[in-house]
Amino acid sequence: MAEPLTKKQILDATEQVLRKFGLEKTSVVDVAKALNVSHGTLYRHFKSKATLKEAVAERWLHEVSVPLASIVDKEGSAIEKVRMWLEKLIHIKQTKASEDPELFAMYNALAEENVESIEKHIKELISQLAEIVEEGVNAGEFQNDNINEKASAIFFATARFHHPALAKEWTSPNIKKEFNVVFDIIKFGIVKNIK
């Protein structure tokens, strides 16, 4: 008797089929063929092609947020952790874009089709930043005002360096210098008694 098909196997196969045929041309039947099962078998796990594509997008977004979560629990000053977190986010996105630009573009298109997934992902990232900001406020390192607004402002102020729509700008020779300037402004805006 064959082993039952797992969601991970289906998502892995979907990713390979998407890579082969592209976002528009991939069908549930293609994924089923890649797994040597009937398409009905896939519908036991995912109710539609849309939910399958959404699951693939969510997994890809999750691969971005998981390594960032470990930074929240690290030792160190809050401002160092904010910088480390931002640099890690930027590194993850820029590495994905440079190593496989076609797949990066496809995943971004896939994620854009799933607005709820993107919103959930952004909320998760801002929540991670908010934990670091709250730690800084509690330690007396950061100014004591709205933590969630501050975390959102940090995230959106640095969007140029991690938002997929701006990926073409990431190859600029001045991108690191520009990040440093933006980060200094962020630091000035949140750290208490900065000189």
PDB file of C-alpha atoms in Angstrom:
ATOM      1  CA  MET A   1       0.000   0.000   0.000  1.00  0.00           C
ATOM      2  CA  ALA A   2       1.348   3.418  -0.972  1.00  0.00           C
ATOM      3  CA  GLU A   3       2.202   5.994   1.699  1.00  0.00           C
ATOM      4  CA  PRO A   4      -0.430   8.714   2.032  1.00  0.00           C
ATOM      5  CA  LEU A   5       0.374  11.921   0.226  1.00  0.00           C
ATOM      6  CA  THR A   6       1.401  14.782   2.507  1.00  0.00           C
ATOM      7  CA  LYS A   7       0.718  18.485   2.045  1.00  0.00           C
ATOM      8  CA  LYS A   8       4.475  19.063   1.951  1.00  0.00           C
ATOM      9  CA  GLN A   9       4.847  16.643  -0.978  1.00  0.00           C
ATOM     10  CA  ILE A  10       2.026  18.376  -2.815  1.00  0.00           C
ATOM     11  CA  LEU A  11       3.506  21.829  -2.194  1.00  0.00           C
ATOM     12  CA  ASP A  12       6.980  20.650  -3.267  1.00  0.00           C
ATOM     13  CA  ALA A  13       5.544  19.205  -6.478  1.00  0.00           C
ATOM     14  CA  THR A  14       3.455  22.335  -7.099  1.00  0.00           C
ATOM     15  CA  GLU A  15       6.561  24.464  -6.760  1.00  0.00           C
ATOM     16  CA  GLN A  16       8.390  22.326  -9.334  1.00  0.00           C
ATOM     17  CA  VAL A  17       5.449  22.413 -11.747  1.00  0.00           C
ATOM     18  CA  LEU A  18       5.113  26.182 -11.327  1.00  0.00           C
ATOM     19  CA  ARG A  19       8.808  26.524 -12.103  1.00  0.00           C
ATOM     20  CA  LYS A  20       8.365  24.399 -15.234  1.00  0.00           C
ATOM     21  CA  PHE A  21       5.105  25.789 -16.646  1.00  0.00           C
ATOM     22  CA  GLY A  22       4.711  29.172 -14.987  1.00  0.00           C
ATOM     23  CA  LEU A  23       1.941  30.611 -12.881  1.00  0.00           C
ATOM     24  CA  GLU A  24      -0.747  30.944 -15.553  1.00  0.00           C
ATOM     25  CA  LYS A  25      -0.231  27.590 -17.277  1.00  0.00           C
ATOM     26  CA  THR A  26       0.054  25.373 -14.200  1.00  0.00           C
ATOM     27  CA  SER A  27      -3.007  23.269 -13.467  1.00  0.00           C
ATOM     28  CA  VAL A  28      -3.977  20.868 -10.692  1.00  0.00           C
ATOM     29  CA  VAL A  29      -3.797  18.101 -13.287  1.00  0.00           C
ATOM     30  CA  ASP A  30      -0.128  19.000 -13.953  1.00  0.00           C
ATOM     31  CA  VAL A  31       0.658  18.738 -10.244  1.00  0.00           C
ATOM     32  CA  ALA A  32      -1.223  15.434  -9.996  1.00  0.00           C
ATOM     33  CA  LYS A  33       0.760  14.049 -12.963  1.00  0.00           C
ATOM     34  CA  ALA A  34       4.021  15.077 -11.296  1.00  0.00           C
ATOM     35  CA  LEU A  35       2.955  13.107  -8.220  1.00  0.00           C
ATOM     36  CA  ASN A  36       1.525  10.158 -10.199  1.00  0.00           C
ATOM     37  CA  VAL A  37      -1.886  10.541  -8.572  1.00  0.00           C
ATOM     38  CA  SER A  38      -5.324  11.580  -9.762  1.00  0.00           C
ATOM     39  CA  HIS A  39      -6.243  15.236  -9.475  1.00  0.00           C
ATOM     40  CA  GLY A  40      -9.067  14.157  -7.157  1.00  0.00           C
ATOM     41  CA  THR A  41      -6.409  13.088  -4.661  1.00  0.00           C
ATOM     42  CA  LEU A  42      -5.116  16.654  -4.525  1.00  0.00           C
ATOM     43  CA  TYR A  43      -8.609  18.002  -3.938  1.00  0.00           C
ATOM     44  CA  ARG A  44      -8.728  15.995  -0.705  1.00  0.00           C
ATOM     45  CA  HIS A  45      -5.972  18.277   0.591  1.00  0.00           C
ATOM     46  CA  PHE A  46      -6.773  21.533  -1.231  1.00  0.00           C
ATOM     47  CA  LYS A  47     -10.315  22.437  -2.241  1.00  0.00           C
ATOM     48  CA  SER A  48      -9.280  24.343  -5.383  1.00  0.00           C
ATOM     49  CA  LYS A  49      -6.379  25.466  -7.545  1.00  0.00           C
ATOM     50  CA  ALA A  50      -6.623  28.843  -5.803  1.00  0.00           C
ATOM     51  CA  THR A  51      -6.191  27.330  -2.319  1.00  0.00           C
ATOM     52  CA  LEU A  52      -3.244  25.260  -3.559  1.00  0.00           C
ATOM     53  CA  LYS A  53      -1.555  28.347  -4.995  1.00  0.00           C
ATOM     54  CA  GLU A  54      -2.319  30.253  -1.801  1.00  0.00           C
ATOM     55  CA  ALA A  55      -0.651  27.515   0.266  1.00  0.00           C
ATOM     56  CA  VAL A  56       2.464  27.684  -1.923  1.00  0.00           C
ATOM     57  CA  ALA A  57       2.599  31.476  -1.504  1.00  0.00           C
ATOM     58  CA  GLU A  58       2.103  31.222   2.259  1.00  0.00           C
ATOM     59  CA  ARG A  59       4.905  28.678   2.548  1.00  0.00           C
ATOM     60  CA  TRP A  60       7.242  30.944   0.603  1.00  0.00           C
ATOM     61  CA  LEU A  61       6.365  33.924   2.804  1.00  0.00           C
ATOM     62  CA  HIS A  62       6.818  31.772   5.906  1.00  0.00           C
ATOM     63  CA  GLU A  63      10.360  30.961   4.749  1.00  0.00           C
ATOM     64  CA  VAL A  64      11.048  34.692   5.012  1.00  0.00           C
ATOM     65  CA  SER A  65       9.560  35.239   8.475  1.00  0.00           C
ATOM     66  CA  VAL A  66      10.930  32.194  10.336  1.00  0.00           C
ATOM     67  CA  PRO A  67      14.632  33.193  10.349  1.00  0.00           C
ATOM     68  CA  LEU A  68      13.642  36.701  11.444  1.00  0.00           C
ATOM     69  CA  ALA A  69      11.789  35.387  14.489  1.00  0.00           C
ATOM     70  CA  SER A  70      15.045  34.054  15.960  1.00  0.00           C
ATOM     71  CA  ILE A  71      16.471  37.588  16.059  1.00  0.00           C
ATOM     72  CA  VAL A  72      13.668  38.731  18.357  1.00  0.00           C
ATOM     73  CA  ASP A  73      14.965  36.416  21.112  1.00  0.00           C
ATOM     74  CA  LYS A  74      18.655  37.296  20.744  1.00  0.00           C
ATOM     75  CA  GLU A  75      20.625  39.155  23.388  1.00  0.00           C
ATOM     76  CA  GLY A  76      21.712  42.704  22.733  1.00  0.00           C
ATOM     77  CA  SER A  77      20.389  46.221  22.613  1.00  0.00           C
ATOM     78  CA  ALA A  78      17.052  46.768  20.936  1.00  0.00           C
ATOM     79  CA  ILE A  79      18.490  49.120  18.309  1.00  0.00           C
ATOM     80  CA  GLU A  80      21.131  46.522  17.396  1.00  0.00           C
ATOM     81  CA  LYS A  81      18.380  43.924  17.086  1.00  0.00           C
ATOM     82  CA  VAL A  82      16.237  46.216  14.920  1.00  0.00           C
ATOM     83  CA  ARG A  83      19.205  46.699  12.583  1.00  0.00           C
ATOM     84  CA  MET A  84      20.021  42.971  12.596  1.00  0.00           C
ATOM     85  CA  TRP A  85      16.377  42.119  11.860  1.00  0.00           C
ATOM     86  CA  LEU A  86      16.177  44.596   8.958  1.00  0.00           C
ATOM     87  CA  GLU A  87      19.500  43.457   7.508  1.00  0.00           C
ATOM     88  CA  LYS A  88      18.358  39.818   7.688  1.00  0.00           C
ATOM     89  CA  LEU A  89      15.056  40.632   5.965  1.00  0.00           C
ATOM     90  CA  ILE A  90      16.894  42.542   3.259  1.00  0.00           C
ATOM     91  CA  HIS A  91      19.433  39.744   2.837  1.00  0.00           C
ATOM     92  CA  ILE A  92      16.734  37.059   2.511  1.00  0.00           C
ATOM     93  CA  LYS A  93      14.747  39.010  -0.089  1.00  0.00           C
ATOM     94  CA  GLN A  94      17.771  40.149  -2.078  1.00  0.00           C
ATOM     95  CA  THR A  95      19.294  36.644  -2.075  1.00  0.00           C
ATOM     96  CA  LYS A  96      16.050  35.114  -3.345  1.00  0.00           C
ATOM     97  CA  ALA A  97      15.867  37.769  -6.072  1.00  0.00           C
ATOM     98  CA  SER A  98      19.471  37.369  -7.214  1.00  0.00           C
ATOM     99  CA  GLU A  99      19.730  33.570  -7.045  1.00  0.00           C
ATOM    100  CA  ASP A 100      16.608  32.814  -9.056  1.00  0.00           C
ATOM    101  CA  PRO A 101      15.027  35.995 -10.477  1.00  0.00           C
ATOM    102  CA  GLU A 102      12.382  34.124 -12.491  1.00  0.00           C
ATOM    103  CA  LEU A 103      11.201  32.131  -9.489  1.00  0.00           C
ATOM    104  CA  PHE A 104      11.304  35.276  -7.321  1.00  0.00           C
ATOM    105  CA  ALA A 105       9.106  37.103  -9.844  1.00  0.00           C
ATOM    106  CA  MET A 106       6.719  34.146 -10.027  1.00  0.00           C
ATOM    107  CA  TYR A 107       6.403  33.929  -6.248  1.00  0.00           C
ATOM    108  CA  ASN A 108       5.758  37.640  -6.020  1.00  0.00           C
ATOM    109  CA  ALA A 109       3.022  37.356  -8.623  1.00  0.00           C
ATOM    110  CA  LEU A 110       1.615  34.373  -6.741  1.00  0.00           C
ATOM    111  CA  ALA A 111       1.701  36.276  -3.450  1.00  0.00           C
ATOM    112  CA  GLU A 112       0.068  39.330  -5.041  1.00  0.00           C
ATOM    113  CA  GLU A 113      -2.840  37.122  -6.116  1.00  0.00           C
ATOM    114  CA  ASN A 114      -3.280  36.236  -2.447  1.00  0.00           C
ATOM    115  CA  VAL A 115      -3.703  39.622  -0.796  1.00  0.00           C
ATOM    116  CA  GLU A 116      -4.781  38.071   2.501  1.00  0.00           C
ATOM    117  CA  SER A 117      -1.538  36.083   2.629  1.00  0.00           C
ATOM    118  CA  ILE A 118       0.497  39.234   2.045  1.00  0.00           C
ATOM    119  CA  GLU A 119      -1.416  41.158   4.702  1.00  0.00           C
ATOM    120  CA  LYS A 120      -0.946  38.307   7.181  1.00  0.00           C
ATOM    121  CA  HIS A 121       2.779  38.160   6.348  1.00  0.00           C
ATOM    122  CA  ILE A 122       3.267  41.910   6.811  1.00  0.00           C
ATOM    123  CA  LYS A 123       1.366  41.776  10.117  1.00  0.00           C
ATOM    124  CA  GLU A 124       3.630  38.967  11.275  1.00  0.00           C
ATOM    125  CA  LEU A 125       6.776  40.898  10.335  1.00  0.00           C
ATOM    126  CA  ILE A 126       5.590  44.094  12.004  1.00  0.00           C
ATOM    127  CA  SER A 127       4.639  42.062  15.081  1.00  0.00           C
ATOM    128  CA  GLN A 128       8.214  40.749  15.282  1.00  0.00           C
ATOM    129  CA  LEU A 129       9.554  44.295  15.031  1.00  0.00           C
ATOM    130  CA  ALA A 130       7.045  45.442  17.669  1.00  0.00           C
ATOM    131  CA  GLU A 131       8.438  42.869  20.113  1.00  0.00           C
ATOM    132  CA  ILE A 132      11.914  44.325  19.669  1.00  0.00           C
ATOM    133  CA  VAL A 133      10.610  47.893  19.966  1.00  0.00           C
ATOM    134  CA  GLU A 134       8.674  47.004  23.122  1.00  0.00           C
ATOM    135  CA  GLU A 135      11.835  45.515  24.581  1.00  0.00           C
ATOM    136  CA  GLY A 136      13.639  48.785  23.802  1.00  0.00           C
ATOM    137  CA  VAL A 137      10.887  50.842  25.427  1.00  0.00           C
ATOM    138  CA  ASN A 138      10.866  48.605  28.527  1.00  0.00           C
ATOM    139  CA  ALA A 139      14.658  48.869  28.809  1.00  0.00           C
ATOM    140  CA  GLY A 140      14.474  52.664  28.542  1.00  0.00           C
ATOM    141  CA  GLU A 141      16.430  52.571  25.280  1.00  0.00           C
ATOM    142  CA  PHE A 142      13.580  53.809  23.069  1.00  0.00           C
ATOM    143  CA  GLN A 143      11.168  56.685  23.474  1.00  0.00           C
ATOM    144  CA  ASN A 144       7.980  55.610  25.182  1.00  0.00           C
ATOM    145  CA  ASP A 145       5.197  56.058  22.647  1.00  0.00           C
ATOM    146  CA  ASN A 146       3.022  53.849  20.420  1.00  0.00           C
ATOM    147  CA  ILE A 147       4.959  50.606  19.897  1.00  0.00           C
ATOM    148  CA  ASN A 148       2.907  49.271  16.981  1.00  0.00           C
ATOM    149  CA  GLU A 149       3.012  52.569  15.103  1.00  0.00           C
ATOM    150  CA  LYS A 150       6.766  52.745  15.626  1.00  0.00           C
ATOM    151  CA  ALA A 151       7.253  49.162  14.374  1.00  0.00           C
ATOM    152  CA  SER A 152       5.073  49.863  11.313  1.00  0.00           C
ATOM    153  CA  ALA A 153       6.997  53.054  10.577  1.00  0.00           C
ATOM    154  CA  ILE A 154      10.322  51.208  10.713  1.00  0.00           C
ATOM    155  CA  PHE A 155       9.024  48.499   8.386  1.00  0.00           C
ATOM    156  CA  PHE A 156       7.559  50.865   5.815  1.00  0.00           C
ATOM    157  CA  ALA A 157      10.437  53.358   6.005  1.00  0.00           C
ATOM    158  CA  THR A 158      12.766  50.578   4.852  1.00  0.00           C
ATOM    159  CA  ALA A 159      10.469  49.151   2.150  1.00  0.00           C
ATOM    160  CA  ARG A 160      12.811  50.297  -0.624  1.00  0.00           C
ATOM    161  CA  PHE A 161      15.306  47.705   0.546  1.00  0.00           C
ATOM    162  CA  HIS A 162      12.964  44.705   0.912  1.00  0.00           C
ATOM    163  CA  HIS A 163       9.714  45.266  -1.015  1.00  0.00           C
ATOM    164  CA  PRO A 164       9.700  42.918  -4.041  1.00  0.00           C
ATOM    165  CA  ALA A 165       8.243  45.592  -6.325  1.00  0.00           C
ATOM    166  CA  LEU A 166      11.486  47.537  -5.866  1.00  0.00           C
ATOM    167  CA  ALA A 167      13.823  44.597  -6.515  1.00  0.00           C
ATOM    168  CA  LYS A 168      15.389  46.248  -9.579  1.00  0.00           C
ATOM    169  CA  GLU A 169      16.770  48.979  -7.311  1.00  0.00           C
ATOM    170  CA  TRP A 170      18.601  46.470  -5.102  1.00  0.00           C
ATOM    171  CA  THR A 171      21.522  46.216  -7.510  1.00  0.00           C
ATOM    172  CA  SER A 172      22.351  49.912  -7.126  1.00  0.00           C
ATOM    173  CA  PRO A 173      25.972  50.370  -6.012  1.00  0.00           C
ATOM    174  CA  ASN A 174      24.756  52.846  -3.375  1.00  0.00           C
ATOM    175  CA  ILE A 175      22.046  50.652  -1.853  1.00  0.00           C
ATOM    176  CA  LYS A 176      23.977  49.831   1.356  1.00  0.00           C
ATOM    177  CA  LYS A 177      24.953  53.447   1.881  1.00  0.00           C
ATOM    178  CA  GLU A 178      21.321  54.486   1.358  1.00  0.00           C
ATOM    179  CA  PHE A 179      20.165  51.898   3.895  1.00  0.00           C
ATOM    180  CA  ASN A 180      22.655  53.268   6.430  1.00  0.00           C
ATOM    181  CA  VAL A 181      21.272  56.787   5.947  1.00  0.00           C
ATOM    182  CA  VAL A 182      17.679  55.593   6.396  1.00  0.00           C
ATOM    183  CA  PHE A 183      18.627  53.550   9.437  1.00  0.00           C
ATOM    184  CA  ASP A 184      20.370  56.526  11.041  1.00  0.00           C
ATOM    185  CA  ILE A 185      17.166  58.541  10.615  1.00  0.00           C
ATOM    186  CA  ILE A 186      15.131  55.703  12.162  1.00  0.00           C
ATOM    187  CA  LYS A 187      17.606  55.496  15.029  1.00  0.00           C
ATOM    188  CA  PHE A 188      17.403  59.230  15.611  1.00  0.00           C
ATOM    189  CA  GLY A 189      13.607  58.993  15.700  1.00  0.00           C
ATOM    190  CA  ILE A 190      13.301  56.193  18.266  1.00  0.00           C
ATOM    191  CA  VAL A 191      16.357  56.080  20.521  1.00  0.00           C
ATOM    192  CA  LYS A 192      16.224  58.171  23.702  1.00  0.00           C
ATOM    193  CA  ASN A 193      18.860  60.871  24.181  1.00  0.00           C
ATOM    194  CA  ILE A 194      20.724  60.140  20.959  1.00  0.00           C
ATOM    195  CA  LYS A 195      23.719  62.352  20.271  1.00  0.00           C
TER     196      LYS A 195
END
